[in-house]
Coordinates of C-alpha atoms in Angstrom, one line a residue:
Chain A
M2 CA 0.0 0.2 -0.1
A3 CA 1.2 2.8 -1.2
R4 CA 2.0 5.5 2.1
R5 CA 1.3 9.6 1.4
R6 CA 4.4 11.3 2.5
S7 CA 2.9 14.8 1.8
G8 CA 2.6 15.3 5.2
R9 CA 4.2 18.6 6.4
R10 CA 6.5 17.8 9.9
G11 CA 5.7 19.9 12.9
A12 CA 7.3 20.0 16.1
G13 CA 8.7 16.9 17.8
G14 CA 8.6 15.1 14.8
F15 CA 4.3 15.1 15.0
R16 CA 3.8 15.6 10.8
L17 CA 0.2 17.3 10.1
T18 CA -1.1 15.2 7.7
V19 CA -4.9 15.3 6.0
G20 CA -5.5 12.2 8.7
A21 CA -4.2 14.2 11.5
L22 CA -6.8 16.9 11.0
V23 CA -9.1 14.7 10.1
A24 CA -9.0 13.0 14.0
V25 CA -8.7 16.3 15.5
G26 CA -12.2 17.6 13.4
L27 CA -13.5 13.9 14.6
A28 CA -12.6 14.4 17.9
C29 CA -13.8 17.5 18.4
A30 CA -17.4 16.2 16.5
A31 CA -17.4 13.4 18.6
W32 CA -17.0 15.7 22.4
A33 CA -19.8 17.8 20.9
L34 CA -21.8 15.2 21.1
L35 CA -20.9 13.9 24.4
A36 CA -21.6 17.8 25.5
L37 CA -24.7 17.6 23.7
R38 CA -26.1 15.1 25.5
N39 CA -27.6 15.8 29.5
P40 CA -26.1 12.1 31.3
T41 CA -29.2 13.0 33.6
T42 CA -32.0 12.8 30.9
G43 CA -31.2 9.9 30.1
Q44 CA -30.6 8.7 25.7
V45 CA -32.6 10.3 23.6
G46 CA -33.5 10.4 20.0
P47 CA -30.7 8.4 17.4
E48 CA -29.6 5.9 20.9
A49 CA -33.4 4.7 21.4
A50 CA -33.1 4.6 17.7
V51 CA -30.5 2.1 17.3
D52 CA -31.2 0.3 20.3
D53 CA -34.8 -0.3 19.2
A54 CA -32.6 -1.7 15.4
L55 CA -30.0 -3.1 17.5
A56 CA -33.3 -5.6 20.0
G57 CA -35.0 -6.5 16.9
S58 CA -31.9 -8.6 14.8
V59 CA -31.1 -10.2 17.8
G60 CA -34.3 -10.6 19.6
A61 CA -35.5 -12.3 15.9
A62 CA -31.6 -14.4 15.9
Q63 CA -32.1 -15.2 19.0
E64 CA -35.8 -16.7 18.0
S65 CA -34.1 -18.6 15.1
M66 CA -32.0 -19.9 17.4
D67 CA -34.1 -21.0 19.9
G68 CA -36.9 -22.5 17.3
A69 CA -33.5 -24.7 15.8
A70 CA -33.6 -25.5 19.7
T71 CA -36.9 -27.0 20.1
L72 CA -37.3 -28.9 16.7
S73 CA -34.1 -31.3 17.6
G74 CA -35.8 -31.0 21.0
R75 CA -38.6 -32.4 19.3
L76 CA -37.3 -35.0 17.5
T77 CA -35.0 -36.1 20.4
S78 CA -38.4 -36.3 22.6
M79 CA -40.2 -38.7 20.2
W80 CA -38.5 -41.7 21.3
T81 CA -39.3 -41.5 25.2
A82 CA -42.7 -40.1 24.5
A83 CA -44.7 -43.0 26.3
G84 CA -43.1 -42.7 29.4
R85 CA -43.5 -38.3 29.3
V86 CA -46.8 -38.8 29.0
K87 CA -47.3 -40.9 32.3
E88 CA -45.0 -38.6 33.7
L89 CA -47.0 -35.2 33.0
E90 CA -50.0 -36.8 34.0
R91 CA -48.8 -37.3 37.6
E92 CA -47.1 -33.7 37.5
N93 CA -50.6 -32.7 36.2
A94 CA -52.5 -34.5 39.2
E95 CA -50.3 -32.5 41.6
L96 CA -50.7 -29.6 39.8
R97 CA -54.8 -29.7 40.2
E98 CA -54.5 -29.9 44.0
W99 CA -52.0 -26.8 44.1
K100 CA -54.6 -25.2 41.8
A101 CA -57.6 -25.7 44.4
L102 CA -54.5 -24.7 47.4
A103 CA -53.4 -22.2 46.1
L104 CA -57.3 -20.7 45.0
A105 CA -58.4 -20.9 48.8
L106 CA -55.0 -18.8 49.9
A107 CA -55.7 -16.2 47.5
E108 CA -59.8 -16.0 48.4
R109 CA -58.7 -15.5 52.0
N110 CA -56.0 -13.6 51.3
A111 CA -58.5 -11.4 49.2
R112 CA -60.4 -11.3 52.4
Y113 CA -57.8 -10.8 54.5
E114 CA -57.2 -7.5 53.0
S115 CA -60.4 -6.7 52.4
L116 CA -61.0 -6.7 56.4
L117 CA -58.2 -4.7 57.0
K118 CA -59.4 -1.9 54.2
M119 CA -55.8 -2.0 52.1
A120 CA -55.7 0.3 49.3
P121 CA -55.2 -1.4 46.0
G122 CA -51.2 -2.1 45.3
A123 CA -51.0 -1.5 49.0
G124 CA -49.4 -4.5 49.7
G125 CA -46.1 -3.8 46.8
P126 CA -45.4 -5.4 43.3
S127 CA -47.5 -8.5 44.0
A128 CA -50.3 -7.0 45.2
T129 CA -50.6 -6.0 41.0
P130 CA -49.0 -8.8 39.3
D131 CA -51.5 -8.1 35.9
V132 CA -49.1 -5.4 35.9
G133 CA -46.0 -5.0 33.8
V134 CA -44.1 -6.0 31.4
T135 CA -42.2 -9.3 30.4
A136 CA -38.9 -8.4 28.3
R137 CA -36.8 -10.9 27.0
L138 CA -32.5 -9.9 27.2
V139 CA -31.3 -9.6 23.8
L140 CA -28.0 -8.0 24.7
D141 CA -25.9 -8.6 27.5
V142 CA -23.4 -5.2 27.3
G143 CA -20.0 -6.0 29.0
G144 CA -18.2 -2.4 28.3
P145 CA -15.5 -1.7 30.6
F146 CA -17.9 1.4 31.0
R147 CA -21.3 0.8 31.7
R148 CA -23.2 -2.3 33.3
T149 CA -26.9 -2.0 31.2
L150 CA -29.1 -4.8 29.6
L151 CA -31.6 -4.2 26.7
A152 CA -34.4 -5.5 26.6
N153 CA -36.9 -6.1 23.8
A154 CA -39.5 -4.1 25.5
G155 CA -40.3 -0.3 24.4
A156 CA -43.5 2.3 24.6
D157 CA -45.3 0.6 22.4
Q158 CA -45.3 -1.8 25.2
G159 CA -46.4 0.2 27.7
V160 CA -42.1 0.7 29.4
K161 CA -41.5 4.0 30.7
S162 CA -38.2 4.8 32.5
G163 CA -38.3 4.1 36.0
F164 CA -39.6 0.4 35.6
V165 CA -38.4 -1.8 37.6
A166 CA -36.6 -5.3 36.4
V167 CA -36.8 -7.9 38.1
N168 CA -36.8 -11.5 37.4
E169 CA -37.7 -15.2 40.2
N170 CA -34.7 -14.5 41.9
G171 CA -34.7 -11.0 42.5
L172 CA -34.6 -7.4 41.5
V173 CA -32.2 -7.0 38.8
G174 CA -32.3 -3.1 37.4
R175 CA -34.1 -0.2 36.7
V176 CA -34.7 1.3 33.3
V177 CA -32.8 3.5 32.3
S178 CA -34.7 4.5 29.0
V179 CA -36.8 3.7 26.8
G180 CA -36.9 3.6 22.5
R181 CA -40.5 2.5 21.2
T182 CA -39.5 -1.3 21.0
S183 CA -36.6 -1.8 23.3
A184 CA -35.2 -0.9 26.7
R185 CA -32.5 -0.2 28.8
V186 CA -32.1 -1.8 32.4
L187 CA -28.9 -0.4 34.7
L188 CA -27.8 -3.1 36.7
L189 CA -27.5 -3.2 40.0
D190 CA -23.4 -3.4 40.1
D191 CA -23.1 -0.8 37.9
Y192 CA -20.7 1.8 39.3
N193 CA -23.6 4.9 39.2
S194 CA -26.1 2.4 41.0
R195 CA -26.8 3.5 44.4
I196 CA -30.1 2.1 46.1
P197 CA -31.6 2.1 49.5
V198 CA -31.9 -1.2 51.5
M199 CA -32.4 -3.0 54.8
G200 CA -31.4 -6.4 55.8
Q201 CA -34.9 -8.5 56.6
T202 CA -34.2 -9.5 59.9
S203 CA -32.0 -7.1 61.2
R204 CA -33.6 -4.5 59.6
V205 CA -30.4 -2.6 59.4
R206 CA -30.1 -0.1 56.5
A207 CA -27.9 0.5 54.1
I208 CA -26.9 2.0 50.3
L209 CA -25.8 -1.2 48.3
V210 CA -23.3 1.0 45.5
G211 CA -22.2 -1.1 42.5
D212 CA -18.7 -1.6 42.4
P213 CA -17.9 -3.0 38.4
G214 CA -14.4 -3.8 39.7
G215 CA -15.7 -6.3 42.6
T216 CA -15.4 -9.7 42.6
P217 CA -17.4 -10.9 40.0
A218 CA -20.0 -13.7 40.1
L219 CA -19.4 -16.1 37.7
E220 CA -22.7 -17.8 37.2
G221 CA -25.2 -18.1 34.4
L222 CA -25.1 -15.5 30.9
I223 CA -24.7 -12.1 32.5
R224 CA -21.3 -11.1 35.1
L225 CA -22.9 -9.5 37.9
S226 CA -20.4 -7.6 40.3
Q227 CA -20.8 -8.0 44.5
P228 CA -22.0 -4.6 45.2
K229 CA -20.9 -3.0 48.3
L230 CA -23.2 -2.0 51.2
Q231 CA -22.1 1.6 52.3
N232 CA -23.3 4.5 55.2
V233 CA -24.8 1.5 57.3
V234 CA -27.1 2.7 59.3
G235 CA -28.5 0.5 62.7
L236 CA -27.1 -1.1 65.7
T237 CA -25.8 -3.8 64.6
A238 CA -24.0 -5.0 61.1
P239 CA -25.9 -6.7 58.9
R240 CA -25.8 -10.8 59.6
E241 CA -24.0 -12.9 57.4
G242 CA -25.4 -14.9 54.6
E243 CA -28.9 -12.4 55.6
M244 CA -31.2 -11.4 52.9
I245 CA -30.9 -8.2 51.9
V246 CA -34.4 -6.2 50.3
T247 CA -35.1 -3.0 49.0
S248 CA -35.9 -0.6 52.0
G249 CA -38.0 1.7 49.5
D250 CA -36.1 4.9 50.7
G251 CA -36.1 7.6 48.5
G252 CA -39.2 6.7 45.9
L253 CA -37.4 4.8 43.1
F254 CA -37.8 1.5 44.3
P255 CA -40.3 -0.3 46.5
A256 CA -39.6 -1.7 49.9
G257 CA -39.3 -5.4 50.2
L258 CA -37.7 -6.6 46.9
P259 CA -35.8 -9.5 47.7
V260 CA -32.0 -8.2 46.4
G261 CA -29.3 -10.6 47.6
R262 CA -27.5 -12.5 50.3
A263 CA -25.3 -10.2 52.9
T264 CA -21.8 -11.0 52.4
V265 CA -17.7 -10.0 53.9
G266 CA -16.0 -9.3 50.8
R267 CA -12.3 -10.3 50.6
D268 CA -11.1 -6.8 51.7
G269 CA -13.7 -6.9 55.1
A270 CA -16.3 -5.3 53.4
W271 CA -20.4 -5.6 53.1
R272 CA -21.2 -7.5 50.0
V273 CA -24.5 -8.4 48.5
K274 CA -25.0 -12.0 46.8
L275 CA -27.0 -10.8 44.0
G276 CA -29.5 -13.4 44.0
A277 CA -30.4 -12.4 40.2
A278 CA -26.7 -13.9 39.6
S279 CA -27.7 -17.5 41.0
A280 CA -30.2 -18.2 37.1
P281 CA -29.3 -17.1 33.8
V282 CA -30.7 -13.4 33.9
D283 CA -32.6 -13.7 30.1
Y284 CA -35.9 -13.1 31.1
V285 CA -37.2 -9.9 33.6
R286 CA -40.5 -8.5 34.6
L287 CA -40.6 -4.8 34.3
T288 CA -43.1 -3.5 36.5
P289 CA -44.1 0.3 37.1
Y290 CA -43.7 1.6 40.6
A291 CA -45.5 4.2 42.4
P292 CA -44.2 6.1 45.3
V293 CA -46.3 6.8 47.9
T294 CA -48.1 10.8 46.9
P295 CA -47.2 12.8 49.9
P296 CA -49.6 15.1 51.1
E297 CA -48.9 18.2 49.7
A298 CA -49.0 16.6 46.0
A299 CA -52.9 15.5 46.7
P300 CA -54.1 17.7 49.2
V301 CA -57.7 17.6 50.6
A302 CA -60.3 19.6 48.6
D303 CA -60.9 22.2 52.3
P304 CA -58.7 21.6 54.8
G305 CA -59.8 25.5 56.1
P306 CA -57.5 28.3 56.5
P307 CA -54.0 27.6 57.5
P308 CA -51.9 29.3 59.6
P309 CA -49.9 32.4 58.6
P310 CA -46.4 31.0 58.7
A311 CA -44.1 31.7 61.5
S312 CA -46.9 32.2 63.6
T313 CA -48.0 31.0 67.0
R314 CA -51.4 29.4 67.9
E315 CA -52.8 29.6 72.1
V316 CA -53.5 25.5 72.4
P317 CA -55.2 25.4 75.6
V318 CA -53.7 21.9 77.7
A319 CA -55.6 20.7 80.1
P320 CA -53.3 19.7 82.7
R321 CA -53.1 16.3 84.8
P322 CA -55.1 16.6 88.6
F323 CA -52.8 17.2 90.8
V324 CA -55.1 14.9 93.0
A325 CA -57.3 12.8 92.1
A326 CA -60.3 14.0 91.4
P327 CA -63.8 13.6 93.6
A328 CA -66.0 10.2 92.9
A329 CA -68.9 11.0 91.4
T330 CA -71.6 8.9 93.8
P331 CA -73.2 10.7 95.5
A332 CA -74.7 8.2 97.7
R333 CA -71.6 7.9 99.0
A334 CA -70.6 11.2 101.1
A335 CA -67.0 12.8 101.1
P336 CA -64.7 12.0 104.4
P337 CA -64.7 15.4 107.1
P338 CA -61.9 16.8 107.1
P339 CA -59.1 16.1 109.8
R340 CA -59.3 17.6 112.8
P341 CA -56.9 20.0 112.8
T342 CA -54.0 18.9 115.8
P343 CA -52.2 22.0 117.8
D344 CA -49.4 21.4 115.1
D345 CA -51.3 22.2 111.9
V346 CA -51.8 25.4 113.3
D347 CA -49.6 27.2 111.2
A348 CA -50.1 25.4 108.5
P349 CA -51.0 26.9 105.3
P350 CA -55.0 26.1 103.7
A351 CA -55.2 22.5 101.8
P352 CA -55.0 23.1 98.0
P353 CA -58.6 22.6 96.0
A354 CA -58.6 18.6 95.4
A355 CA -58.6 19.5 91.6
V356 CA -57.7 22.6 88.7
T357 CA -59.6 22.9 86.2
P358 CA -58.4 23.4 83.0
A359 CA -60.0 27.2 82.8
A360 CA -57.6 27.6 85.4
A361 CA -54.7 26.4 83.4
P362 CA -52.4 28.6 81.6
P363 CA -52.3 28.1 77.8
L364 CA -49.2 27.1 76.3
Q365 CA -47.0 28.2 73.7
V366 CA -46.9 26.8 70.2
G367 CA -44.3 27.3 67.5
R368 CA -44.8 26.7 64.0
P369 CA -42.4 26.3 61.9
Chain B
M1 CA 0.9 -21.0 4.8
T2 CA 3.4 -21.2 1.4
R3 CA 0.3 -19.4 -0.4
V4 CA 0.4 -17.4 2.0
G5 CA 4.0 -17.1 1.4
L6 CA 3.7 -16.9 -2.5
L7 CA 1.6 -14.0 -2.0
A8 CA 2.8 -10.3 -3.4
P9 CA 3.6 -8.0 -0.1
G10 CA 0.5 -5.5 -1.1
A11 CA -1.9 -8.8 -1.3
R12 CA 0.1 -9.3 2.1
M13 CA 0.0 -6.4 4.0
S14 CA -4.3 -6.1 2.6
L15 CA -5.0 -9.6 4.1
A16 CA -3.1 -8.7 7.4
R17 CA -4.9 -5.6 7.7
L18 CA -8.3 -6.6 6.7
A19 CA -7.5 -9.4 9.8
G20 CA -6.5 -6.8 12.1
L21 CA -10.1 -4.8 11.3
L22 CA -12.5 -7.6 11.4
I23 CA -10.4 -8.3 15.4
A24 CA -11.0 -4.7 16.0
L25 CA -14.8 -5.4 15.7
V26 CA -14.8 -8.1 16.9
C27 CA -14.0 -6.8 20.4
V28 CA -16.2 -4.0 19.7
I29 CA -19.2 -6.7 19.4
A30 CA -19.2 -9.8 21.0
P31 CA -19.0 -8.1 25.1
A32 CA -22.7 -6.4 23.7
L33 CA -23.6 -10.5 22.4
P34 CA -24.9 -12.8 25.2
L35 CA -22.6 -15.2 25.0
G36 CA -21.1 -15.0 28.9
P37 CA -18.6 -13.7 30.8
L38 CA -15.4 -14.4 29.2
A39 CA -16.6 -12.2 25.9
A40 CA -16.9 -9.6 28.1
S41 CA -14.5 -6.6 28.0
P42 CA -12.8 -6.8 30.1
P43 CA -11.0 -9.6 29.7
L44 CA -11.4 -9.1 26.1
P45 CA -9.3 -6.4 24.9
L46 CA -9.5 -2.8 23.4
A47 CA -8.5 -4.0 19.7
V48 CA -9.2 -0.7 18.4
L49 CA -6.6 0.0 20.1
W50 CA -4.6 -1.9 18.2
A51 CA -5.8 -1.0 15.0
A52 CA -5.2 2.7 16.2
Y53 CA -1.7 2.4 17.1
G54 CA -0.5 -0.1 13.8
W55 CA -2.3 2.4 11.3
A56 CA -0.9 5.0 13.2
A57 CA 2.9 3.6 13.3
M58 CA 2.3 2.8 9.5
G59 CA 2.2 6.1 9.2
E60 CA -1.7 6.2 7.9
T61 CA -2.1 10.5 6.3
G62 CA -5.2 9.4 4.8
W63 CA -9.0 10.3 5.9
R64 CA -10.1 6.7 6.3
A65 CA -8.3 5.5 9.1
P66 CA -9.3 8.2 11.5
F67 CA -13.1 7.7 10.1
V68 CA -12.8 4.4 10.5
L69 CA -11.7 4.9 13.9
F70 CA -14.4 6.8 15.0
L71 CA -17.1 5.1 13.4
L72 CA -15.6 1.7 15.8
G73 CA -16.1 4.5 18.3
L74 CA -19.6 5.7 17.8
L75 CA -20.5 1.2 17.2
Q76 CA -19.1 0.2 20.9
D77 CA -20.9 3.7 22.6
Q78 CA -23.6 2.7 20.8
L79 CA -23.8 -1.1 22.3
S80 CA -22.3 -0.6 25.9
G81 CA -25.1 1.8 26.6
G82 CA -22.8 4.9 27.1
P83 CA -22.7 8.3 25.9
L84 CA -22.1 8.4 22.3
G85 CA -19.0 10.3 21.4
L86 CA -16.8 9.0 24.1
F87 CA -14.8 5.9 23.1
A88 CA -14.7 7.3 20.2
I89 CA -12.7 9.9 21.7
V90 CA -10.7 7.4 22.8
Y91 CA -9.6 5.8 20.2
L92 CA -8.9 9.1 18.0
A93 CA -6.7 9.9 20.5
G94 CA -4.8 6.8 21.0
F95 CA -4.6 7.0 16.8
L96 CA -2.7 10.9 17.4
L97 CA -0.5 9.5 20.7
G98 CA 0.5 6.4 18.4
R99 CA 1.8 8.7 15.5
T100 CA 3.2 11.0 17.9
A101 CA 5.0 8.1 19.7
A102 CA 5.5 6.0 15.9
A103 CA 7.6 9.7 15.1
A104 CA 9.5 9.3 18.4
T105 CA 10.8 5.7 17.3
R106 CA 14.5 5.9 15.5
S107 CA 14.8 2.3 15.0
P108 CA 11.4 0.2 14.9
N109 CA 11.7 -3.0 16.5
L110 CA 9.1 -5.0 18.2
L111 CA 10.4 -3.8 21.7
T112 CA 10.5 -0.2 20.8
E113 CA 7.2 -0.2 19.5
W114 CA 5.5 -2.4 22.3
A115 CA 7.1 0.5 24.9
G116 CA 5.2 3.2 22.0
F117 CA 2.6 1.3 22.7
V118 CA 2.2 0.8 26.5
A119 CA 2.9 4.6 26.5
T120 CA 0.3 4.9 24.5
M121 CA -2.0 3.0 26.6
L122 CA -1.1 4.9 29.5
A123 CA -1.7 8.1 27.8
V124 CA -5.0 6.8 26.3
C125 CA -5.7 5.6 29.8
V126 CA -5.5 9.4 31.3
I127 CA -7.6 10.6 28.7
A128 CA -10.2 8.4 29.2
G129 CA -9.6 8.9 33.0
V130 CA -10.6 12.7 32.7
I131 CA -13.1 12.4 29.3
A132 CA -15.4 9.6 31.6
P133 CA -16.7 10.6 34.5
P134 CA -18.4 14.1 33.4
A135 CA -19.8 12.0 30.4
L136 CA -21.2 9.4 32.8
G137 CA -23.4 11.6 34.9
G138 CA -20.2 12.1 37.8
A139 CA -19.0 9.0 38.0
A140 CA -17.5 5.8 36.2
G141 CA -15.2 3.2 37.1
L142 CA -11.8 2.9 35.7
G143 CA -10.4 0.5 36.7
P144 CA -12.2 -2.4 34.3
F145 CA -11.0 -0.2 31.6
A146 CA -7.7 0.3 33.2
L147 CA -7.7 -3.7 32.7
A148 CA -8.7 -3.7 29.3
A149 CA -6.1 -1.6 28.9
T150 CA -3.4 -4.0 30.2
V151 CA -4.9 -6.8 28.4
T152 CA -4.3 -4.9 25.5
A153 CA -1.1 -4.1 25.9
L154 CA 0.4 -7.7 27.0
L155 CA -1.4 -9.5 24.2
F156 CA 0.0 -6.3 21.2
P157 CA 3.5 -8.2 20.5
L158 CA 1.1 -11.2 19.6
V159 CA -1.6 -9.2 17.2
R160 CA 1.6 -6.9 16.1
P161 CA 2.0 -8.9 12.5
L162 CA -2.1 -7.9 11.7
Y163 CA -1.1 -3.6 11.9
I164 CA 2.0 -3.2 11.5
V165 CA 2.9 -4.6 8.8
R166 CA 6.1 -3.5 6.6
G167 CA 6.2 -5.3 3.2
A168 CA 8.7 -6.9 2.0
T169 CA 10.6 -6.6 5.1
V170 CA 8.8 -8.7 7.2

């Protein structure tokens, strides 16, 4: 290949050539791309569109591979069809018993919730199992800077940014950006991931901090590291092997979602062995979560005129009686006062039986 | 092997460079596929930096080399979920720094080119450490990137013939 030697040699032996100028220009363009993007609002525009295209193409490829695997499985299972039918019949009979039990328990649970007058959804995400989308993770992004996954469900399927991603083993992450047919899930071990958690038995609260450089758990297809527990709040430390669940603080995640098991890392720091890493992370459930609405966001219709700010109100408070109140039964006469003895002559008169509320001085209650 | 030996130096060079480009492309795409932890980056190297340094050391003066690096960087940004432009800057910085390192090398051989590549990787790590935190929202773990850069530097002598082909002298 012929080389161009038309460059002009600059200081330090660096030749100013077309390639160098193009490289500098493209680097400036890349810098402009970085500067135009606001990292706090998630990805928009061309990135989401390319994500959609990638999710569709990779998803179609995976489906075709699954189809081939299913065909080969069917061909091999033809030899054991009779035994398989008997096994399925036995399992079916067992499942019928479990179904009856499940229906009875569901009915009992509904009655309990009715008796407790629980608000819809107050029991957490399990209370609304019909809400949410099941998606397949089509891209496992093992980049050195970010730990995200691409799921093949997006805005067309009702997914929104902020949805919680869980699988059968626990919390996986959170949707941080959404395209039309794809969504990007930020994993728990991403460096930017901060999740309020607590121990299920010790009730110790902490922040689960993503640590991509931590000891990886080589389990399943997705490599998930063990995040750290920081800012542990509580009288005691978490217990070894204790189940760590989300605490619900901050309003991004519902409380009680299983995250993993607490363990002490080699560096002595508390880490969490993620439950999501105990099995291949292939399908996730993307569920919405509406945090508890603060009272300021949904005020009552007519709460009355609020007191002016920085004002004080007089609140009459009835103090506790100094002595026991007189008996209300009229049939029982009060005992006669004791006769004064010679020693009591100089004593002050006895106090009244009780202090009436009208006589109590009002307390000053400040309002911030 | 005999056939390759019979090829003209120009054809050999083209074949080697095509293989090097394919390796770089595979190393960009493979971490995004559900192939398991061994296909993540790290341990997969940042093979595009091999191409960047190799093309720079070969004296590529046209617009195609930086443009291909720019596209590969954008592709890696897209696949890794990062902001568009981050890896593009990293790879183009590797190209420009590689030109400087190659220009400073008086007698190009394996050791001097390896040393130049290691110096280039160190500088690229510094640049990534400066750019990545603001681009990713204030926090970025540089450990995995440094590990991938180390793997890339250690494997450089093995792949050097694919990226630095000196015609008939090879």
